[in-house]
mmCIF file of C-alpha atoms in Angstrom:
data_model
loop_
_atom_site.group_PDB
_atom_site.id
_atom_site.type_symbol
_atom_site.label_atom_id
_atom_site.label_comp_id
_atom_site.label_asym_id
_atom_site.label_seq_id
_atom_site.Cartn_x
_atom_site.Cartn_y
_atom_site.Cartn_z
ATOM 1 C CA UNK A 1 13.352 -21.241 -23.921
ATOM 2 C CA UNK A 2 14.680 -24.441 -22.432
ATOM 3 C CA UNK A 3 12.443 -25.169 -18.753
ATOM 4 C CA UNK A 4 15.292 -26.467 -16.728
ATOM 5 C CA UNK A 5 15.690 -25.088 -13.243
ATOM 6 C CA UNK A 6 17.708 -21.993 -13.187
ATOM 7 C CA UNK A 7 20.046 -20.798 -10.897
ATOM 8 C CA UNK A 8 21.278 -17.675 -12.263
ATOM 9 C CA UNK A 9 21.780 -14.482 -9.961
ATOM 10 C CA UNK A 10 23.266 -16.537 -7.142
ATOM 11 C CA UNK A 11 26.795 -14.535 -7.019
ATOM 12 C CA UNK A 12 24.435 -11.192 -7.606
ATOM 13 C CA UNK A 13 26.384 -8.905 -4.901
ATOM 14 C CA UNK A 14 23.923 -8.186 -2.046
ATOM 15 C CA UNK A 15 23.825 -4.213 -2.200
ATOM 16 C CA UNK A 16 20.845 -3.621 -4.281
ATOM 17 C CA UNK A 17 18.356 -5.733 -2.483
ATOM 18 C CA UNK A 18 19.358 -4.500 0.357
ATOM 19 C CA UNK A 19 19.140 -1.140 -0.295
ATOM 20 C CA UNK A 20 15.533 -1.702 -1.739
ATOM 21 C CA UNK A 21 14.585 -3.389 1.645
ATOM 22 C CA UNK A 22 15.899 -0.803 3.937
ATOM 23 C CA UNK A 23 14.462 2.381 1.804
ATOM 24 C CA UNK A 24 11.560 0.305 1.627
ATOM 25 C CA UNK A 25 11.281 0.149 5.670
ATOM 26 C CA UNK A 26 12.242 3.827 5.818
ATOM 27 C CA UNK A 27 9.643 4.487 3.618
ATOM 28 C CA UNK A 28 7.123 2.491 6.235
ATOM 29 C CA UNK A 29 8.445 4.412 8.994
ATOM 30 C CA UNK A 30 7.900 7.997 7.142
ATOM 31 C CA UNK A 31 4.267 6.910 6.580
ATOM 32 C CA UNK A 32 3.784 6.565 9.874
ATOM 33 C CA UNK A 33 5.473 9.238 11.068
ATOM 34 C CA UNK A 34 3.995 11.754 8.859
ATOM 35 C CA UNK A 35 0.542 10.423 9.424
ATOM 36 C CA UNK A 36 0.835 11.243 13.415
ATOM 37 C CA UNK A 37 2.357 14.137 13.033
ATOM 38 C CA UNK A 38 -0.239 15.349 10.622
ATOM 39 C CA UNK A 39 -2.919 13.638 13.281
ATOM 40 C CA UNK A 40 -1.574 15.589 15.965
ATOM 41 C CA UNK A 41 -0.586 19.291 14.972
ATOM 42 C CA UNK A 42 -2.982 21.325 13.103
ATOM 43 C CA UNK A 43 0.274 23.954 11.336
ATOM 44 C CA UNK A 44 1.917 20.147 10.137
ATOM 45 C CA UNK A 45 -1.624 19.531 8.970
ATOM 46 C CA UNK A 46 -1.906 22.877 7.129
ATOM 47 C CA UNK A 47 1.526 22.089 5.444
ATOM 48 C CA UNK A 48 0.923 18.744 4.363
ATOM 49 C CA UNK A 49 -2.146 19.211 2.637
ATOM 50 C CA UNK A 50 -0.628 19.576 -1.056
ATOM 51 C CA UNK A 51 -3.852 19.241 -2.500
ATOM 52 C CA UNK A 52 -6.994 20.335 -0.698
ATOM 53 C CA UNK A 53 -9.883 18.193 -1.161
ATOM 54 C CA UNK A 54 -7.485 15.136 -0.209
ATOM 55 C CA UNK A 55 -6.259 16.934 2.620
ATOM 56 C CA UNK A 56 -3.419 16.296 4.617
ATOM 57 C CA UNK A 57 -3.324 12.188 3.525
ATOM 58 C CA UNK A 58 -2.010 13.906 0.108
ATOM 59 C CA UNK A 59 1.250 15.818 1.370
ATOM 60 C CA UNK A 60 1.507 12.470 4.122
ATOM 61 C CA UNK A 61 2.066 10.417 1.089
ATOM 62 C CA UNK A 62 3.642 12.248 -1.453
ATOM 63 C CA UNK A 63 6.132 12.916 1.357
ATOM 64 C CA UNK A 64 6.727 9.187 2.063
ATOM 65 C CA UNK A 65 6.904 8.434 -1.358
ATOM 66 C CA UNK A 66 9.260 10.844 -2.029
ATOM 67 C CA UNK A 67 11.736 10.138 1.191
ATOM 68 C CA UNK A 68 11.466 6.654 0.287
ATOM 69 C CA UNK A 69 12.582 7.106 -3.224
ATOM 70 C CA UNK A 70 15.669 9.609 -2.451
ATOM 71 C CA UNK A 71 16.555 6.664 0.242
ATOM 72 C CA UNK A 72 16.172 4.197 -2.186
ATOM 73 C CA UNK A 73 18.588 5.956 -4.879
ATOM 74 C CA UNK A 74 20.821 7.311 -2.119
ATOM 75 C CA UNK A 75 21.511 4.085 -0.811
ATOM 76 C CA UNK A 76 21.962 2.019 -4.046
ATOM 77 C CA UNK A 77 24.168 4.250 -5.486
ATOM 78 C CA UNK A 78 26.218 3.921 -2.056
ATOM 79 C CA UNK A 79 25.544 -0.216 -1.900
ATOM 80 C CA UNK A 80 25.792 -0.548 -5.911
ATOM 81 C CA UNK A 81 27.710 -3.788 -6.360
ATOM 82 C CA UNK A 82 29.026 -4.397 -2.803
ATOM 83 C CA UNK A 83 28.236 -7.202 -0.547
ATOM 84 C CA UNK A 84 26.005 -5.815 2.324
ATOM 85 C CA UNK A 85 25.681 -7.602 6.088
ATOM 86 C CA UNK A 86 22.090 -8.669 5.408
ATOM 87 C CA UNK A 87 21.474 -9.628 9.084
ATOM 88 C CA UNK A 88 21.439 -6.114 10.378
ATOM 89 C CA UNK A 89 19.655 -4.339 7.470
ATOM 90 C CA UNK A 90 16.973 -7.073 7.673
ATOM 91 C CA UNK A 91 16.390 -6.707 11.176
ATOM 92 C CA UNK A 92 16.391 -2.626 10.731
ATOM 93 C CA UNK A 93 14.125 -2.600 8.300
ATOM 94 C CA UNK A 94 11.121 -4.841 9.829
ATOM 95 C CA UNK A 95 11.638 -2.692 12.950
ATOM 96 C CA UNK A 96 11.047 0.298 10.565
ATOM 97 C CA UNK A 97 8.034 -1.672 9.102
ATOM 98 C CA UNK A 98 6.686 -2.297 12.227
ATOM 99 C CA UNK A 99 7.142 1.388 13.188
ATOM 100 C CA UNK A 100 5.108 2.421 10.226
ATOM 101 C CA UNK A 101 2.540 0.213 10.468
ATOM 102 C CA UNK A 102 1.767 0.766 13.907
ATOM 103 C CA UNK A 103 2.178 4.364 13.479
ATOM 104 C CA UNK A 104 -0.584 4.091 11.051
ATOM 105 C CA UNK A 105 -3.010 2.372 13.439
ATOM 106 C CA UNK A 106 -5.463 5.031 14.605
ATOM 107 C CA UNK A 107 -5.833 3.241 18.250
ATOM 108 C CA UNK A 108 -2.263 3.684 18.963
ATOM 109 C CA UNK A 109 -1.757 7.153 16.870
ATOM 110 C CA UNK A 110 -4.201 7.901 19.655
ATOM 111 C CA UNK A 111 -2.827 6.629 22.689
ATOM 112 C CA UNK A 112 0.626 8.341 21.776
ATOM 113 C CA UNK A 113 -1.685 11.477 21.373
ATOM 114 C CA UNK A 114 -2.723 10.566 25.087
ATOM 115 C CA UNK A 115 -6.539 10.779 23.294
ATOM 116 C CA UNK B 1 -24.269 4.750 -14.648
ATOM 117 C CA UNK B 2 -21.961 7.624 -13.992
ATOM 118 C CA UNK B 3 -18.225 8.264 -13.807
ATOM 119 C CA UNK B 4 -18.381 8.293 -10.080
ATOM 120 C CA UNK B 5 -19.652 5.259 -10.209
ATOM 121 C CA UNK B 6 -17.529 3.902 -12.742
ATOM 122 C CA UNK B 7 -14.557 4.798 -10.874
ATOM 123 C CA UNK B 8 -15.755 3.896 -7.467
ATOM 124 C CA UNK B 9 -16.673 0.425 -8.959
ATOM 125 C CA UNK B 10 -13.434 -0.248 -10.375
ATOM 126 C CA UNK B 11 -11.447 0.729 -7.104
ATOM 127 C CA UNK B 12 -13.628 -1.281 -5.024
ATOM 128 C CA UNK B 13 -14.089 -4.474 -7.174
ATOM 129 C CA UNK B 14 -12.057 -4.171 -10.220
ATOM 130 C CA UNK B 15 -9.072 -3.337 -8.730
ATOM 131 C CA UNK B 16 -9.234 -3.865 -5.416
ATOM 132 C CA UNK B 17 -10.282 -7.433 -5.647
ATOM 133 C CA UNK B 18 -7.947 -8.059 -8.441
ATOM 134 C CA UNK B 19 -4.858 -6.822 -6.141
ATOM 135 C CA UNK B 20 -6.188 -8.651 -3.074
ATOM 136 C CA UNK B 21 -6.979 -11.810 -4.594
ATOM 137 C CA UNK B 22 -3.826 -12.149 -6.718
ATOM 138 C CA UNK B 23 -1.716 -11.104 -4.074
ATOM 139 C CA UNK B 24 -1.784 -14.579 -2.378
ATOM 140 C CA UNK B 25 -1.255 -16.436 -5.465
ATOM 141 C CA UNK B 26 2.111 -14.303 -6.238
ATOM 142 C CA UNK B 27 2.974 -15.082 -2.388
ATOM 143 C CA UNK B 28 2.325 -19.154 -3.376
ATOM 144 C CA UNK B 29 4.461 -18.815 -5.902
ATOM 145 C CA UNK B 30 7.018 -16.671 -4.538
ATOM 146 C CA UNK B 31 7.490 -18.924 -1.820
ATOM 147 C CA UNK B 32 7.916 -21.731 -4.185
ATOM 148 C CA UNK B 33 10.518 -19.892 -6.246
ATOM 149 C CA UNK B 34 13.053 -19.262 -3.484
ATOM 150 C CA UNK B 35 12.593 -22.793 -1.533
ATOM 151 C CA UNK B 36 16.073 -24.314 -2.359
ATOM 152 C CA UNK B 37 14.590 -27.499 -3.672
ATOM 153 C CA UNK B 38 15.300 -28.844 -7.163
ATOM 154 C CA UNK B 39 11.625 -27.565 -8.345
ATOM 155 C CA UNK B 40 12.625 -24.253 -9.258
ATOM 156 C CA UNK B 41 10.837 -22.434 -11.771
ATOM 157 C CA UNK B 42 12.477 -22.487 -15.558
ATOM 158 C CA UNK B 43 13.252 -18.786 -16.664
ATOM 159 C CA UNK B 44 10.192 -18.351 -18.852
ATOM 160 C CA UNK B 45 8.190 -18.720 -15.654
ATOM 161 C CA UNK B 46 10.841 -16.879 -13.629
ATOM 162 C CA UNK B 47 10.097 -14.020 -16.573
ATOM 163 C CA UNK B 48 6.136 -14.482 -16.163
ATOM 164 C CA UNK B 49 6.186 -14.325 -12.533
ATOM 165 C CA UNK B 50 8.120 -11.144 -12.354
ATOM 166 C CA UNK B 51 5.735 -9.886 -14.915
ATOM 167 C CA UNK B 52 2.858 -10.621 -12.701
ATOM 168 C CA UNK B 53 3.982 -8.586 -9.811
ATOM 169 C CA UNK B 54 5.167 -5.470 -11.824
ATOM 170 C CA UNK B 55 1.579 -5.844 -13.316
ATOM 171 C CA UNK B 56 -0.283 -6.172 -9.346
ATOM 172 C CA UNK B 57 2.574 -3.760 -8.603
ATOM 173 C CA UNK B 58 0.942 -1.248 -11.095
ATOM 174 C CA UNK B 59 -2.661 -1.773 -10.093
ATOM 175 C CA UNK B 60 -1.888 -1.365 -6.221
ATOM 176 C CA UNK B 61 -0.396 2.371 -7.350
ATOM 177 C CA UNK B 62 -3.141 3.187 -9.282
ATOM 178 C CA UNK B 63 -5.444 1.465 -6.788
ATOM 179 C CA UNK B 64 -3.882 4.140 -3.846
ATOM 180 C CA UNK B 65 -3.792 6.919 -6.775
ATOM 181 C CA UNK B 66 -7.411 6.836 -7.860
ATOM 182 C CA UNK B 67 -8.560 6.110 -3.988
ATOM 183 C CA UNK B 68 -6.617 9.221 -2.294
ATOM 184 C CA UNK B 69 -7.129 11.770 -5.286
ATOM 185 C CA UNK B 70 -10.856 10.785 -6.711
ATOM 186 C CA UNK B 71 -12.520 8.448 -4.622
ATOM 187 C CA UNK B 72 -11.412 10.060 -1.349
ATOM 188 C CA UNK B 73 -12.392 13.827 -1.745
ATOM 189 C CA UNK B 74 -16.056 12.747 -2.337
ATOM 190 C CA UNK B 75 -15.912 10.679 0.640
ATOM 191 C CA UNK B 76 -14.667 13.870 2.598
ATOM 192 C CA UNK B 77 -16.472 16.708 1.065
ATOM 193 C CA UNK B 78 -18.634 18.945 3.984
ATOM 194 C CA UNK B 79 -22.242 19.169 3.556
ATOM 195 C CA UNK B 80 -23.791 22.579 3.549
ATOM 196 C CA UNK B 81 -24.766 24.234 6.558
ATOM 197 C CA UNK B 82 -28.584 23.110 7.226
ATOM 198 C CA UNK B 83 -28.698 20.189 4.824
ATOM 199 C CA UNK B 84 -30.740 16.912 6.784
ATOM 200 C CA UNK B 85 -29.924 14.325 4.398
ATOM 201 C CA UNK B 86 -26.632 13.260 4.562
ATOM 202 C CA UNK B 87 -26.399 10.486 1.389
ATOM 203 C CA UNK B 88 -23.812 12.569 -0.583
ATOM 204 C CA UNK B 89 -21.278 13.117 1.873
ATOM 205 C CA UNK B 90 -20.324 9.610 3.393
ATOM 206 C CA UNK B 91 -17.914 10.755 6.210
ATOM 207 C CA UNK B 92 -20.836 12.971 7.839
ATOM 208 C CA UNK B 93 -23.272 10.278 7.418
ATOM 209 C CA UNK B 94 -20.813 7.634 9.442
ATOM 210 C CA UNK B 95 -20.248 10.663 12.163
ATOM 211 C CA UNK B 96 -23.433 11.422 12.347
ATOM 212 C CA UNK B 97 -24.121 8.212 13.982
ATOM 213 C CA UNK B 98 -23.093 6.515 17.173
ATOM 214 C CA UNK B 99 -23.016 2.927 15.928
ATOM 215 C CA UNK B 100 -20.842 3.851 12.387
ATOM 216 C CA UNK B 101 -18.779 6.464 13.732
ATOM 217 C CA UNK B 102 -15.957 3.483 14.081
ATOM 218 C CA UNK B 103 -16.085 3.105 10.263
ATOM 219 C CA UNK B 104 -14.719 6.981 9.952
ATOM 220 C CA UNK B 105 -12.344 6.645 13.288
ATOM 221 C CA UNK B 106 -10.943 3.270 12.674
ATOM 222 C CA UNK B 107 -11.399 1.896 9.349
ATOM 223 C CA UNK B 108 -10.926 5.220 6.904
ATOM 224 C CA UNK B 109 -8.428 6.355 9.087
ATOM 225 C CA UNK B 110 -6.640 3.481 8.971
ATOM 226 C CA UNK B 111 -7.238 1.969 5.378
ATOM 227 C CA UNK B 112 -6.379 5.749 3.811
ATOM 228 C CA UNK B 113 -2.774 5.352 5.287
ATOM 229 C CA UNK B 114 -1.443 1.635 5.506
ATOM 230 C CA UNK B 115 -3.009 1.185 2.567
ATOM 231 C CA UNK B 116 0.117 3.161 0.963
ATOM 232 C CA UNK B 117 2.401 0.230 2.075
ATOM 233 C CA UNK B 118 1.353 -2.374 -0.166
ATOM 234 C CA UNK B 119 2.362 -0.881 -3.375
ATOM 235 C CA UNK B 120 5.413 0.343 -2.084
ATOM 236 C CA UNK B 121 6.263 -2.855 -0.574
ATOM 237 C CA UNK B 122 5.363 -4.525 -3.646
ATOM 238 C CA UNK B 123 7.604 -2.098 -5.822
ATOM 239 C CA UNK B 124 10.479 -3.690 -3.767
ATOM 240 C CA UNK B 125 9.538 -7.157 -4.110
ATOM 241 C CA UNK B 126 8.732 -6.706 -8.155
ATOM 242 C CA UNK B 127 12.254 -4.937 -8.356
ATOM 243 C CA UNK B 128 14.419 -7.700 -5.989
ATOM 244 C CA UNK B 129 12.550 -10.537 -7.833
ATOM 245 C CA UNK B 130 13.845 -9.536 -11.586
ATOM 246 C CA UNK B 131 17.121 -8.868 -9.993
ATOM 247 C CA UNK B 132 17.587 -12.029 -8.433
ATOM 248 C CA UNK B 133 15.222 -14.194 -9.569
ATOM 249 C CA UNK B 134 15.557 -18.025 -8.770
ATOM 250 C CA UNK B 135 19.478 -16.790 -7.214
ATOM 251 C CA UNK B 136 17.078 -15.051 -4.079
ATOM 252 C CA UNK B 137 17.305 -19.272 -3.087
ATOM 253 C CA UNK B 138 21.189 -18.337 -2.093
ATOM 254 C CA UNK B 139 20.439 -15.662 -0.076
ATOM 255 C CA UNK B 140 18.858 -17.144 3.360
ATOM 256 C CA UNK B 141 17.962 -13.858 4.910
ATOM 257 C CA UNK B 142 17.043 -12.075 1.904
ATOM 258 C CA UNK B 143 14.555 -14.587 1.720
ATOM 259 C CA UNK B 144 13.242 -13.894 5.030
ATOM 260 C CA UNK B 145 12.963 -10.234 4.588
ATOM 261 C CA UNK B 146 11.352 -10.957 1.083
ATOM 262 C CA UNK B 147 8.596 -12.615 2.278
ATOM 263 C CA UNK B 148 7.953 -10.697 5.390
ATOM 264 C CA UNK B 149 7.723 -7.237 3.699
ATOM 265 C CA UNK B 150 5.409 -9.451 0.601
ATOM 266 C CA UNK B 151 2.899 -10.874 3.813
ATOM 267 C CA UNK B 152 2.841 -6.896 5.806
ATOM 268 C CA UNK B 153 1.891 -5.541 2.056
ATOM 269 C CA UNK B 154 -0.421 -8.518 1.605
ATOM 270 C CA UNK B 155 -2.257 -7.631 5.061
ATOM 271 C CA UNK B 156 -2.466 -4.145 4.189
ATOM 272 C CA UNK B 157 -4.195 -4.263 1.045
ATOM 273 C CA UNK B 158 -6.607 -6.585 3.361
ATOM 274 C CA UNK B 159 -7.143 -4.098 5.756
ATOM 275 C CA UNK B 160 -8.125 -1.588 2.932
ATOM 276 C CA UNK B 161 -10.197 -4.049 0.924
ATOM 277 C CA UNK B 162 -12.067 -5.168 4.425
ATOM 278 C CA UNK B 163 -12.641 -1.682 5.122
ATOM 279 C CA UNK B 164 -13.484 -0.616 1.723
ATOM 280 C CA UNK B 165 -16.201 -3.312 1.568
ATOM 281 C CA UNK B 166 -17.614 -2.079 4.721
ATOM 282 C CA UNK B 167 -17.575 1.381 4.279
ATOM 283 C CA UNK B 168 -19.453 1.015 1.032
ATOM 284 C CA UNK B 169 -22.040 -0.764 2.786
ATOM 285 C CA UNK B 170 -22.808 1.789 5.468
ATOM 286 C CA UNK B 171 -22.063 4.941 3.530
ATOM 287 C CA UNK B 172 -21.435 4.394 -0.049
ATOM 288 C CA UNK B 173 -19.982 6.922 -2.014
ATOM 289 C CA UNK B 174 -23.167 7.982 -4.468
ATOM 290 C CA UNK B 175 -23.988 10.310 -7.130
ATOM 291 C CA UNK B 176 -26.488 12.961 -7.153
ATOM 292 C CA UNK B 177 -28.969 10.420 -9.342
ATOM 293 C CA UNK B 178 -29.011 7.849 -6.850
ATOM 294 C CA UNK B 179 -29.748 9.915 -3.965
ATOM 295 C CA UNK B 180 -32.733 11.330 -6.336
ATOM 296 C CA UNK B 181 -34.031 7.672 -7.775
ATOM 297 C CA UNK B 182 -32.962 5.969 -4.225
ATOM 298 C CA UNK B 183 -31.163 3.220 -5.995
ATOM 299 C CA UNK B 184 -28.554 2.500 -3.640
ATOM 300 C CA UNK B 185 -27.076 -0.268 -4.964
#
């Protein structure tokens, strides 16, 4: 295989990637969501724990996994080889990221909580 | 040596380490890859490097996996009513005390959820990276995306490998033999 650089891919319509970054930060965002809510009501507790000596942490993340997935397949078949504004799906999914990672930090799961 | 052990070994250190340590290298080169200089990588090394993160891509899953469905219930299981020596049951030894109940309230806590990011995250960046390959140099915000999602997943397996480390110190997860022989190591 010849090691010149490549620059293959470059037309590669935008859809896909983007798709794969947004269900990616809607996946974040679930996380966190799921983990508060399972923090903060006992029934959403009860219901997310899928398998008991995990606990709730096993229906929060089989949950997130799965929304993340359907999002993922939902929007690729929807972006499949069109050219997606990257700006705006960029900046929507770090806020989503952000969401979910600061939805995961016990400190401020606890101050929403009003703990 | 045990299969609790075993396992609890090769989450912490085999794993673990292996997923935390050559995360940064497969940020080093990622960065180098999309840079739009003339230095891009040929396509065997564009092949290898995608190779490399489907392969820390499938340790960080099995790394979550084996945490939240083996490692995890042990951490969490209840003593029985009356029982004085808490060495089996790690989260009621770091409660029981005022100076490690932060471990349980901060660091589990924390580590047993974001931890879940970095393998998704990395799913993403393994999948865009044989999509686009050395082409992701075209795409300016892509880019930017790319390696913001790859540094969030980066910190998070931190965060759990940090926390892992020092939860093992203060209340390692240990098998019935150890408590009996006191080897604690």
């Amino acid at each position: 295989m010849s090691d010149t650089p490549l620059h293959h891919n470059i037309d590669l319509p935008s859809g896909q990637a983007a798709a794969a970054i947004l269900a990616a930060g809607v996946g974040s965002a679930a996380l966190g969501v799921l983990a508060l809510a399972s923090d903060a009501s006992p029934p959403i507790n009860h219901i997310l724990t899928f398998y008991r000596p995990t606990g709730a942490l096993s229906g929060v993340t089989t949950t997130a996994i799965l929304i993340w997935l359907g999002t993922w397949y939902g929007l690729g078949q929807r972006w499949h080889g069109k050219q997606i504004e990257l700006a705006r799906v960029n900046a929507a999914s770090l806020i989503l990221l952000g969401v979910g990672v600061a939805l995961t930090f016990p400190p401020f799961m606890d101050l929403l909580q009003g703990k | 040596m045990d299969t609790r052990h075993v396992i609890t070994v090769l989450h912490g250190w085999g794993f673990g380490a292996v997923f935390v340590v050559g995360f940064p290298l497969a940020l080093v080169a990622l960065a180098g890859t999309t840079s739009s200089a003339d230095t891009q990588p040929s396509a065997r090394e564009q092949q290898w490097l995608a190779r490399g993160l489907w392969l820390l891509t499938a340790i960080g899953w099995v790394t979550v996996f084996a945490g939240a469905y083996v490692i995890y219930p042990w951490y969490r299981a209840k003593p029985p009513a009356g029982i004085t020596d808490l060495s089996l049951y790690p989260r009621s030894l770091l409660l029981s005390h005022p100076d490690t109940q932060w471990l349980h309230s901060l660091g589990m806590e924390w580590k047993e959820h974001v931890s879940w990011l970095a393998p998704m995250i990395l799913t993403m960046v393994a999948y865009i990276y044989t999509i686009y390959g050395a082409g992701l140099s075209q795409h300016r915000g892509l880019r930017r995306s790319f390696l913001a999602f790859t540094v969030v997943a980066f910190a998070a397996a931190g965060v759990s490998g940090i926390f892992g480390k020092a939860l093992n110190n203060y209340a390692p997860v240990l098998t019935t033999r150890q408590v009996a022989t006191g080897d604690t190591r």
